[in-house]
PDB file of C-alpha atoms in Angstrom:
ATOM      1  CA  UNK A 353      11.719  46.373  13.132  1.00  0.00           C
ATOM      2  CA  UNK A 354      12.602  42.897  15.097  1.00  0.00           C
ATOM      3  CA  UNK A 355      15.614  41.447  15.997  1.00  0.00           C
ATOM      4  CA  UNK A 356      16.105  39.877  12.808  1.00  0.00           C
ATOM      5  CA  UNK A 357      17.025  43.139  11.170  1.00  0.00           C
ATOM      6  CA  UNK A 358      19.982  43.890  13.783  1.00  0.00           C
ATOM      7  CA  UNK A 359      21.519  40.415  15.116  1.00  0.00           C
ATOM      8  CA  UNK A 360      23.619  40.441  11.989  1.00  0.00           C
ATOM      9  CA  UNK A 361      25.367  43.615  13.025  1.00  0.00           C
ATOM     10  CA  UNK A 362      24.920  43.051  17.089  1.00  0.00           C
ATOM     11  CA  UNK A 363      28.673  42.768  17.467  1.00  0.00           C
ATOM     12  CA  UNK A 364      29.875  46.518  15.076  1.00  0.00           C
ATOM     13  CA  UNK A 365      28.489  48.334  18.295  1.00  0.00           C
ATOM     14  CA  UNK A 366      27.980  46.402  21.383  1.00  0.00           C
ATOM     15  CA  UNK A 367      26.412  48.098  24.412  1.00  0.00           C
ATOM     16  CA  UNK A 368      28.093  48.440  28.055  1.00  0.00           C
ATOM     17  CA  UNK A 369      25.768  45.332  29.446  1.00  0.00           C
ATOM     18  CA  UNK A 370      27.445  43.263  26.419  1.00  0.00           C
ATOM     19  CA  UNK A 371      30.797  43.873  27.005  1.00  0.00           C
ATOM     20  CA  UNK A 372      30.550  43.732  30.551  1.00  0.00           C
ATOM     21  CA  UNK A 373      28.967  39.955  29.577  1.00  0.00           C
ATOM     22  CA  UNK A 374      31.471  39.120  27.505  1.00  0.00           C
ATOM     23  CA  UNK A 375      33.929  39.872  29.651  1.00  0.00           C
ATOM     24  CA  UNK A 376      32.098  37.363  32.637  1.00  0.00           C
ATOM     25  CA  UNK A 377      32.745  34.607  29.649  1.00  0.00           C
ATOM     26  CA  UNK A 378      36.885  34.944  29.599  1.00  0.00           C
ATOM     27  CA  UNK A 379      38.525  32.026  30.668  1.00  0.00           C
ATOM     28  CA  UNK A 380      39.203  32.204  34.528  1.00  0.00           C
ATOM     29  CA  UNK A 381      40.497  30.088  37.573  1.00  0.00           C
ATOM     30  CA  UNK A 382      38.873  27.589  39.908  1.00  0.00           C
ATOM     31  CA  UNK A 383      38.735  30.251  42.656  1.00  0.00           C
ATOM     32  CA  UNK A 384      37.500  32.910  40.023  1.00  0.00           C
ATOM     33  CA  UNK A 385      34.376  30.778  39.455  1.00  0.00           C
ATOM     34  CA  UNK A 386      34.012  30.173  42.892  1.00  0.00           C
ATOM     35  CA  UNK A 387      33.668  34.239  43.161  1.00  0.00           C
ATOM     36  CA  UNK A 388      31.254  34.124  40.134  1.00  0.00           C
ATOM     37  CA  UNK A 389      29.380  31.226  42.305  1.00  0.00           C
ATOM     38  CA  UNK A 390      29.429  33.385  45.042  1.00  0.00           C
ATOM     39  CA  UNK A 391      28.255  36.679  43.465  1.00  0.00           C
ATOM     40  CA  UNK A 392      25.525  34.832  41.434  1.00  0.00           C
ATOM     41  CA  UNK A 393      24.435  32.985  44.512  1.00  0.00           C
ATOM     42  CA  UNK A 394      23.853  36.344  45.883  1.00  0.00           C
ATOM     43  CA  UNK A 395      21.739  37.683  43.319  1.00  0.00           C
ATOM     44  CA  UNK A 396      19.553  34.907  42.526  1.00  0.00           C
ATOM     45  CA  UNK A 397      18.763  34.960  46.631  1.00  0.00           C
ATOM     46  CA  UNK A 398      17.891  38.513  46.627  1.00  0.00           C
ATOM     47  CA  UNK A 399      14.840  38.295  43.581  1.00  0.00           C
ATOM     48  CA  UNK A 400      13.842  34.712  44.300  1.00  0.00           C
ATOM     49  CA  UNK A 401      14.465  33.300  48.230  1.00  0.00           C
ATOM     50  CA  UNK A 402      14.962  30.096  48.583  1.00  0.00           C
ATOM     51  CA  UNK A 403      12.192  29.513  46.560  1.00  0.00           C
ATOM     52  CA  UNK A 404      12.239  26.816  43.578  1.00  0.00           C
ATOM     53  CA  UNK A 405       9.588  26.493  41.082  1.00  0.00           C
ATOM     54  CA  UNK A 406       8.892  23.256  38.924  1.00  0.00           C
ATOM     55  CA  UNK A 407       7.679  22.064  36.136  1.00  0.00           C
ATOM     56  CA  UNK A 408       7.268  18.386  34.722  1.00  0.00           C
ATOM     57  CA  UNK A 409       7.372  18.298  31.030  1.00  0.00           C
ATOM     58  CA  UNK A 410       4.528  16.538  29.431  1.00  0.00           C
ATOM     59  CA  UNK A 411       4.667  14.991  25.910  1.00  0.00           C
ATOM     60  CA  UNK A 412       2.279  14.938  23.172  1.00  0.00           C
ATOM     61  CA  UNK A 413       3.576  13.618  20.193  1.00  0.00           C
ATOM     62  CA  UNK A 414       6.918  12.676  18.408  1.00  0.00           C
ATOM     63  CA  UNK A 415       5.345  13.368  14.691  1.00  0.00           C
ATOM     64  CA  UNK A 416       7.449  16.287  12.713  1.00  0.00           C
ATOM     65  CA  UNK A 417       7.497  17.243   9.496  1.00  0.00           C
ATOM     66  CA  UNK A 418      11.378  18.706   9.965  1.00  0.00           C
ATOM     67  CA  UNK A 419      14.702  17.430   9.019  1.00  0.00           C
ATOM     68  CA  UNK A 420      17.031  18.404  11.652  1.00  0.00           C
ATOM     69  CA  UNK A 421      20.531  15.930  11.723  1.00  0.00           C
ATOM     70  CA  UNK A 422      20.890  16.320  15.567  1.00  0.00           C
ATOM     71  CA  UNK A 423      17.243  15.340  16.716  1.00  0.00           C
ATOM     72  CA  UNK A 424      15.444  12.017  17.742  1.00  0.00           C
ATOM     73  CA  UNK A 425      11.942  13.508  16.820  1.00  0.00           C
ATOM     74  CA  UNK A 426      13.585  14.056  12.823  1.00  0.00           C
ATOM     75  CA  UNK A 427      11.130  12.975  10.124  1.00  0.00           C
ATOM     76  CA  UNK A 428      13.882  10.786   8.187  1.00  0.00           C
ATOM     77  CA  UNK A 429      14.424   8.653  11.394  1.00  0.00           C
ATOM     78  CA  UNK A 430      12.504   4.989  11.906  1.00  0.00           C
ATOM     79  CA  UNK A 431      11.429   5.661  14.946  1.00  0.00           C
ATOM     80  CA  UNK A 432       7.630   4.784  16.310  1.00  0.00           C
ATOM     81  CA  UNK A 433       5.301   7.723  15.974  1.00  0.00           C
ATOM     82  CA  UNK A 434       2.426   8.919  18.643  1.00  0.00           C
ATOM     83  CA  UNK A 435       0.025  11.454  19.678  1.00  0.00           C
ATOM     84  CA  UNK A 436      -1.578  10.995  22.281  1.00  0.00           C
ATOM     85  CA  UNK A 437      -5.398  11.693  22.038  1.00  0.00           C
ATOM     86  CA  UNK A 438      -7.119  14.135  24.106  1.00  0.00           C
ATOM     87  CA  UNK A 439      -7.938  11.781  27.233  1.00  0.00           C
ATOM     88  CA  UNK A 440      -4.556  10.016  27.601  1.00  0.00           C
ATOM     89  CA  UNK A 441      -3.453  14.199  27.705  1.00  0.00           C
ATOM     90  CA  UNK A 442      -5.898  14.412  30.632  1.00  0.00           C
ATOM     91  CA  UNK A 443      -4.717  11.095  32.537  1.00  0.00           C
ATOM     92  CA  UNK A 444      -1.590  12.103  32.407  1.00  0.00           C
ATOM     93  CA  UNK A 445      -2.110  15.499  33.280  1.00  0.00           C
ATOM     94  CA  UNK A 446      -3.583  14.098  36.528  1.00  0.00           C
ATOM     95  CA  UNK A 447      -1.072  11.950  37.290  1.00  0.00           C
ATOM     96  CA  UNK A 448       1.430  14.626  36.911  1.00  0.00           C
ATOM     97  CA  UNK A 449      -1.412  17.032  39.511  1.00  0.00           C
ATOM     98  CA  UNK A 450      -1.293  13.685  41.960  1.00  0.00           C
ATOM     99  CA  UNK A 451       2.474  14.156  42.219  1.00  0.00           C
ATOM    100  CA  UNK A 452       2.216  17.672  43.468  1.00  0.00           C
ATOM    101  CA  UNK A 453       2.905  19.445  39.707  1.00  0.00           C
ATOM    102  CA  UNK A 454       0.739  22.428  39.203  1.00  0.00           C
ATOM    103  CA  UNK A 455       2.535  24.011  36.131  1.00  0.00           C
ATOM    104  CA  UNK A 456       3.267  22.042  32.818  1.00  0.00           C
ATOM    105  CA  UNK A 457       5.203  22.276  30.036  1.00  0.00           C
ATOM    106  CA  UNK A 458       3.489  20.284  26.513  1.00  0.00           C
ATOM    107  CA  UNK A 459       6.120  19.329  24.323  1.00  0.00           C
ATOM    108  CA  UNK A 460       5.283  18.434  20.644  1.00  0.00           C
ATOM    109  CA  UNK A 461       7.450  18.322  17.508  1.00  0.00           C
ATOM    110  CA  UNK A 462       6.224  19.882  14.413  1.00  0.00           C
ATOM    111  CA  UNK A 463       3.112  19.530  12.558  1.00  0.00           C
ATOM    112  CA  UNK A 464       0.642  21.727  11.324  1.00  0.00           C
ATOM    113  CA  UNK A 465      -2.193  19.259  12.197  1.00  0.00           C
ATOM    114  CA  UNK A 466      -1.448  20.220  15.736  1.00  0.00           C
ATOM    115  CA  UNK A 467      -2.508  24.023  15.212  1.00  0.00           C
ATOM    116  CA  UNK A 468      -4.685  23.373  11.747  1.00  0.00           C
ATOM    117  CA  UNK A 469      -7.500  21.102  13.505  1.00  0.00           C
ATOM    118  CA  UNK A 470      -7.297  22.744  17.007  1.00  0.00           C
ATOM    119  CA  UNK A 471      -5.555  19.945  18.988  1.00  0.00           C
ATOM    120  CA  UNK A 472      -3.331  22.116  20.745  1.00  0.00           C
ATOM    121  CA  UNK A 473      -5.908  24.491  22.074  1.00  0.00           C
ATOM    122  CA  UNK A 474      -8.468  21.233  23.088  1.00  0.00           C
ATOM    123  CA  UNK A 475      -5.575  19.857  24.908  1.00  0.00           C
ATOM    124  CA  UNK A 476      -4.768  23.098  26.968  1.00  0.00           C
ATOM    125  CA  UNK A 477      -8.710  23.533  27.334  1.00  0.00           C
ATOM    126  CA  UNK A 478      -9.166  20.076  28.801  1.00  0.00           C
ATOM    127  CA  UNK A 479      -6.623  21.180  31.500  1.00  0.00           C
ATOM    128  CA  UNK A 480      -6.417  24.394  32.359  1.00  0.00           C
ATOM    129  CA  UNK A 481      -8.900  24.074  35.424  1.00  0.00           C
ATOM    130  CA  UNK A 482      -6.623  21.428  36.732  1.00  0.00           C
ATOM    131  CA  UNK A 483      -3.380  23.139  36.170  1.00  0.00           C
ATOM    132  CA  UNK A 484      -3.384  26.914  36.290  1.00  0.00           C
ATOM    133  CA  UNK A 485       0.076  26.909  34.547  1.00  0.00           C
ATOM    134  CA  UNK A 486       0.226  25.761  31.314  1.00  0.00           C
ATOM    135  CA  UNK A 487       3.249  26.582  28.738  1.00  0.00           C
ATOM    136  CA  UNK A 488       4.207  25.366  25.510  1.00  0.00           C
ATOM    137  CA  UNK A 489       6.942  24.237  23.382  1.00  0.00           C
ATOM    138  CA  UNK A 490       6.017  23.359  19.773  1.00  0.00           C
ATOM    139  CA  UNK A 491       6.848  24.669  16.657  1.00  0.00           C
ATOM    140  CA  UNK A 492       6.465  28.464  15.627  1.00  0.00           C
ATOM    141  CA  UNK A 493       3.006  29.942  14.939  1.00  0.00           C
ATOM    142  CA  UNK A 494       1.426  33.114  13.529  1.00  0.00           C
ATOM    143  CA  UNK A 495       0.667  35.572  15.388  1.00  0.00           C
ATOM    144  CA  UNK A 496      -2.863  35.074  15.167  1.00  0.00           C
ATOM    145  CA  UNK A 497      -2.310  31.074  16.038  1.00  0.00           C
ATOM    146  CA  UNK A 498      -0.648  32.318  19.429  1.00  0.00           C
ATOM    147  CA  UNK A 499      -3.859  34.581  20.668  1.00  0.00           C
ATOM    148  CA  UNK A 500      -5.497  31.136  19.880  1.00  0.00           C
ATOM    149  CA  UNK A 501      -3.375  29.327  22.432  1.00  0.00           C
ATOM    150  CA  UNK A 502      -3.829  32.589  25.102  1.00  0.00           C
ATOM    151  CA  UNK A 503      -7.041  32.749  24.585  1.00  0.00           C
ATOM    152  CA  UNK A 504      -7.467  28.931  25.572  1.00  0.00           C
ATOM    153  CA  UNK A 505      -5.952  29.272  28.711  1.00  0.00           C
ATOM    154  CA  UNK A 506      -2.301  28.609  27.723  1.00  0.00           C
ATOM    155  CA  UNK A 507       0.459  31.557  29.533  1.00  0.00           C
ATOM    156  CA  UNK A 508       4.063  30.691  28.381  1.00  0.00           C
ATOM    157  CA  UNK A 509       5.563  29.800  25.453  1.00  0.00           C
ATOM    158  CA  UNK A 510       9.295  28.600  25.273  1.00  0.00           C
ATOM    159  CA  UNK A 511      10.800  28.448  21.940  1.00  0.00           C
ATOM    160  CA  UNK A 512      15.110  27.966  21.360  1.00  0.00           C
ATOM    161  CA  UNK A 513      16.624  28.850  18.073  1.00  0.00           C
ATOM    162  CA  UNK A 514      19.234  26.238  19.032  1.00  0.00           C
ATOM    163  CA  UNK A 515      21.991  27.605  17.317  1.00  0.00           C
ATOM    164  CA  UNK A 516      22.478  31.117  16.278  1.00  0.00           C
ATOM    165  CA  UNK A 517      25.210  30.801  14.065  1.00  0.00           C
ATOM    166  CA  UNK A 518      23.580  30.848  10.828  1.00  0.00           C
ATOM    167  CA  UNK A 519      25.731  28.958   9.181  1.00  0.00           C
ATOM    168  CA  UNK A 520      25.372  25.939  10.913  1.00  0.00           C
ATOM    169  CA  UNK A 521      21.933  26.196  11.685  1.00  0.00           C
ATOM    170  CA  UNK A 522      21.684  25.977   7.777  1.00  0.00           C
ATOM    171  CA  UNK A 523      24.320  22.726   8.024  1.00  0.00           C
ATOM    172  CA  UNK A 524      21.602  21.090  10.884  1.00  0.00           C
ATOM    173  CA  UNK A 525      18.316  21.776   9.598  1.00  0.00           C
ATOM    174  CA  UNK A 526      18.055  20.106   5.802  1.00  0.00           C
ATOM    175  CA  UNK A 527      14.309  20.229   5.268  1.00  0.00           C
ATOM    176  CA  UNK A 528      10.845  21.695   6.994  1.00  0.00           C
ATOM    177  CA  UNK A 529       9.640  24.826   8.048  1.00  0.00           C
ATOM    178  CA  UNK A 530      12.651  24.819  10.972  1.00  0.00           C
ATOM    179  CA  UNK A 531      15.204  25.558   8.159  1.00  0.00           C
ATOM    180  CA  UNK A 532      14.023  28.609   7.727  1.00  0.00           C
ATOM    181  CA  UNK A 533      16.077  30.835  10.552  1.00  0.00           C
ATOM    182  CA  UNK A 534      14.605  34.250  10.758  1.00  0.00           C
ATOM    183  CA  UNK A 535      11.031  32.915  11.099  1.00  0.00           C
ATOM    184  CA  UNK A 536      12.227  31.171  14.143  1.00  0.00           C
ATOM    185  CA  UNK A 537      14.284  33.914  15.387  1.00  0.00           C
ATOM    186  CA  UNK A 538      11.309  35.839  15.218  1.00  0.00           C
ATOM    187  CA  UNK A 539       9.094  33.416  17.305  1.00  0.00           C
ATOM    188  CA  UNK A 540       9.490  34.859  20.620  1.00  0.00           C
ATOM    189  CA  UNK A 541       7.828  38.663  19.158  1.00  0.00           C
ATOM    190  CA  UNK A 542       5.190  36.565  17.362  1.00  0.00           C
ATOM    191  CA  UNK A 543       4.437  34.841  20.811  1.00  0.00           C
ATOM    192  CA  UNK A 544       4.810  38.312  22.445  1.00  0.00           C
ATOM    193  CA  UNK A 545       1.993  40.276  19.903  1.00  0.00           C
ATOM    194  CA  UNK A 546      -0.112  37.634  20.091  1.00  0.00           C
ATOM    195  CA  UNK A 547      -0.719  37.817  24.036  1.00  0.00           C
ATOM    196  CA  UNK A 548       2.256  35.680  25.742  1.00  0.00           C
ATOM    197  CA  UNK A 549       3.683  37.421  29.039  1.00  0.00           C
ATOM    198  CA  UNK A 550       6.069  34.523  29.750  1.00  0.00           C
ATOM    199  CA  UNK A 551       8.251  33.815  26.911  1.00  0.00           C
ATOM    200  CA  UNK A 552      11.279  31.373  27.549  1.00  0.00           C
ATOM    201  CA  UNK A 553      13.724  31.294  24.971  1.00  0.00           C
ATOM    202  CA  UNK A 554      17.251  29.630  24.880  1.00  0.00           C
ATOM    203  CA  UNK A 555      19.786  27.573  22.904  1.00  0.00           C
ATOM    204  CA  UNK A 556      21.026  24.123  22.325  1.00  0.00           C
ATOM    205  CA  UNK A 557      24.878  24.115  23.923  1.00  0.00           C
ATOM    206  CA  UNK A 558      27.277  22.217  21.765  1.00  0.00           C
ATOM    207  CA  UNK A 559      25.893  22.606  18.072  1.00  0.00           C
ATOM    208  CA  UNK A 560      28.219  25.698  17.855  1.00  0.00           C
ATOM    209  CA  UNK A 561      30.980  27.518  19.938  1.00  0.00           C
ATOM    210  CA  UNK A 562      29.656  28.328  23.058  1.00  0.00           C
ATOM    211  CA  UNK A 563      30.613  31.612  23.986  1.00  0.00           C
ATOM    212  CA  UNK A 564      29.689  32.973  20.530  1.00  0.00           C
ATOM    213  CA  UNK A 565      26.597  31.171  21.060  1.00  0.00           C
ATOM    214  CA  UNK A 566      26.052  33.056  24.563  1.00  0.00           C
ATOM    215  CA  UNK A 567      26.399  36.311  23.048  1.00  0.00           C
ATOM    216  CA  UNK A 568      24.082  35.888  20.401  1.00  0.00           C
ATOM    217  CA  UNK A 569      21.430  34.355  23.051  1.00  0.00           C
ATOM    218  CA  UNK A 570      22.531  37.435  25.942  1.00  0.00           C
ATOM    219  CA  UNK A 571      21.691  39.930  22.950  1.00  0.00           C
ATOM    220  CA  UNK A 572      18.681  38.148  22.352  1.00  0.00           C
ATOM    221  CA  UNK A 573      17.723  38.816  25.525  1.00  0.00           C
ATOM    222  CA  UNK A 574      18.303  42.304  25.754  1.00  0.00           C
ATOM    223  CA  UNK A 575      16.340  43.106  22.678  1.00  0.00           C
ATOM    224  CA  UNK A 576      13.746  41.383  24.050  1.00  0.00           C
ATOM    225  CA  UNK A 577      13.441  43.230  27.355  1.00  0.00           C
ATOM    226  CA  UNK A 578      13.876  46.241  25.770  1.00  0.00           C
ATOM    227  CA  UNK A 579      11.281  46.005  22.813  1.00  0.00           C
ATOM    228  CA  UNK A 580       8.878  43.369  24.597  1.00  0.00           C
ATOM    229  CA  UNK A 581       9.052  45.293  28.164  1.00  0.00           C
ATOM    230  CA  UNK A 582       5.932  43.889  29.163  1.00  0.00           C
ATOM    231  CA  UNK A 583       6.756  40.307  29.563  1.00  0.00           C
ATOM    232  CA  UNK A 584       8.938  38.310  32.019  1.00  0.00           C
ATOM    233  CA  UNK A 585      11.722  35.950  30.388  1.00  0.00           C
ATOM    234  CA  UNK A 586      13.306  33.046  31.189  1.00  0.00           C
ATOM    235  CA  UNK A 587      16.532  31.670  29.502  1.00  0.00           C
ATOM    236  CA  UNK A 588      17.702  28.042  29.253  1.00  0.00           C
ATOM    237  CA  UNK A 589      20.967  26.103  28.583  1.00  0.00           C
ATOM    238  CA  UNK A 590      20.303  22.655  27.612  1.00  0.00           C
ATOM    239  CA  UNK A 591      23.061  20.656  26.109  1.00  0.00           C
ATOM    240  CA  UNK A 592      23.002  18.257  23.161  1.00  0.00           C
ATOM    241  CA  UNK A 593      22.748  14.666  23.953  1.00  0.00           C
ATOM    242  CA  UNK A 594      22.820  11.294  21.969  1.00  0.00           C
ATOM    243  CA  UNK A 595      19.375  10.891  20.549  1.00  0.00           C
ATOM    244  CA  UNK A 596      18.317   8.540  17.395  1.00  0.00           C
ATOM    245  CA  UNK A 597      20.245   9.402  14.195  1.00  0.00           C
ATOM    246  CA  UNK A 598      23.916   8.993  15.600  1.00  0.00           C
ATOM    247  CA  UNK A 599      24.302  12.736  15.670  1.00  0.00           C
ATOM    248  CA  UNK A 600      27.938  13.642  16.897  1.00  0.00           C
ATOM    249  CA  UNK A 601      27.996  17.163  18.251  1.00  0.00           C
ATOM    250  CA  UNK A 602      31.031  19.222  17.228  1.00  0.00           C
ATOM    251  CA  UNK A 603      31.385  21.400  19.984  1.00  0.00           C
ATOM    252  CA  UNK A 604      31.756  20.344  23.738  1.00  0.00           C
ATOM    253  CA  UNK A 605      30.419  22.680  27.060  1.00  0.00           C
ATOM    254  CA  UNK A 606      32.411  21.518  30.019  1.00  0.00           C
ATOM    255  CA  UNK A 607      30.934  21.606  33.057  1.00  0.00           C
ATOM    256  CA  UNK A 608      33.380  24.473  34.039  1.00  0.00           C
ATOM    257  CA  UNK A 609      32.361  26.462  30.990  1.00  0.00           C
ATOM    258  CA  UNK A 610      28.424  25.591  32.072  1.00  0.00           C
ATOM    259  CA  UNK A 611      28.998  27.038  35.373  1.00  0.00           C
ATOM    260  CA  UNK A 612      30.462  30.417  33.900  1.00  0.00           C
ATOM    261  CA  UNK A 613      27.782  29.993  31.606  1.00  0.00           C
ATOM    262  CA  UNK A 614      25.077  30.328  34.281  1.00  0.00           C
ATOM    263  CA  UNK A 615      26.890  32.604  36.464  1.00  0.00           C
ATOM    264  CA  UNK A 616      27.705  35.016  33.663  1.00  0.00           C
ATOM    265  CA  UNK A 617      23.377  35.755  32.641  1.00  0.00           C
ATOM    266  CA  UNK A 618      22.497  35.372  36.432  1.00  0.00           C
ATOM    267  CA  UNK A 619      25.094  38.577  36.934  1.00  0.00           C
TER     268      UNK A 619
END
């Protein structure tokens, strides 16, 4: 059982928390955000302070092997490729320790070569003594690849399905492993059985319409914390931006509709 078999019926029955969600997502007034603000405010102060934590993002390489219309990284655009080798990982990784950054996030797009000749797991080995948090975003593994990564020194893994409306996701993603949508809607439980505790997972606002995109991520969520009770989650809301390829996104997030957005998980 994963979440695969139920997120096409996740709507026929949905549970107190989601309605109560989906009822934080119906259109409201100035000073009914300002509430939400409040309330969420609130909330986030009790479990965290006035504590912030930060990461700096750290890139590896631009080379993919996917088709995806809305993304700078896709293969069919002319763009200039790199990977950086091993030691220009490391300089940079101390330049981002020099600015005060103990926890980093390496980005990659995706290629097998990163998992296939052990590049990923060299890069997290050459600087996990430096930085004791190390997460990654790159494309989905096997189960067995993940313990890999844990096992190197590597303790979050953040993967979005960036649009759960199948459909579309179909429409964005022409070619490469990304088309396929239930092996990356699986990710997160891959990640999970293969040692992750930290698991970030989100989606990517304006490819579809928004609120039916929050539900889908909100049940996403809950299936998580329910089935993979043992690991802490976080949830992000980036929104599409011009990138090489001209993509035009078809759906717009206001920055009204953001705030609700935020408000509505943090409650």
């Amino acid at each position: 059982m994963s979440f695969v078999n139920t997120f096409d019926n996740q709507t026929n029955c949905p549970t107190p928390l989601m309605q109560k969600f989906k009822g934080l997502l119906q259109p409201i007034s100035d000073k009914e955000l300002e509430k939400l603000a409040h309330l969420s405010s609130s909330i986030t102060r009790q479990h965290f302070g006035y504590t912030m934590r930060l990461f700096a993002p750290l890139y590896l390489s631009n080379e993919c092997i996917n088709n995806c219309t809305y993304c700078g990284f896709s293969r069919s655009n002319q763009i200039l490729r790199v990977t950086l080798k091993k030691e220009q990982v490391v300089a940079e990784a101390v330049h981002l320790h020099s600015l005060g950054f103990r926890s980093l996030l390496l980005v990659a797009g995706e290629h097998p070569k990163f998992v296939s000749d052990g590049y990923l797991e060299e890069c997290i080995k050459e600087i996990r003594n430096l930085i004791p948090s190390i997460a990654l975003e790159v494309g989905p593994m096997e189960t067995p690849e993940y313990e890999r990564m844990v096992i190197a020194g590597c303790e979050s893994l953040v993967v979005y399905q960036e649009t759960y409306d199948r459909d579309t996701y179909n429409q964005l993603h022409t070619s490469g492993p990304k088309k396929n949508f239930n092996w990356r809607l699986e990710c997160p439980e891959r990640a999970y059985e293969g040692g992750f505790r930290k698991i970030g997972i989100g989606a990517l606002f304006g490819l579809s319409e928004w609120k039916t995109e929050a539900l889908a991520l909100a049940s996403h969520l809950a299936y998580l914390q329910r089935n993979c009770w043992k690991a802490n989650y976080t949830v992000s809301f980036p929104r599409i931006r011009p990138a090489a390829g001209g993509f035009n996104p078809g759906h717009n997030l206001t920055d009204k509709d953001f705030l609700q957005l935020i408000f509505a998980f943090r409650i």
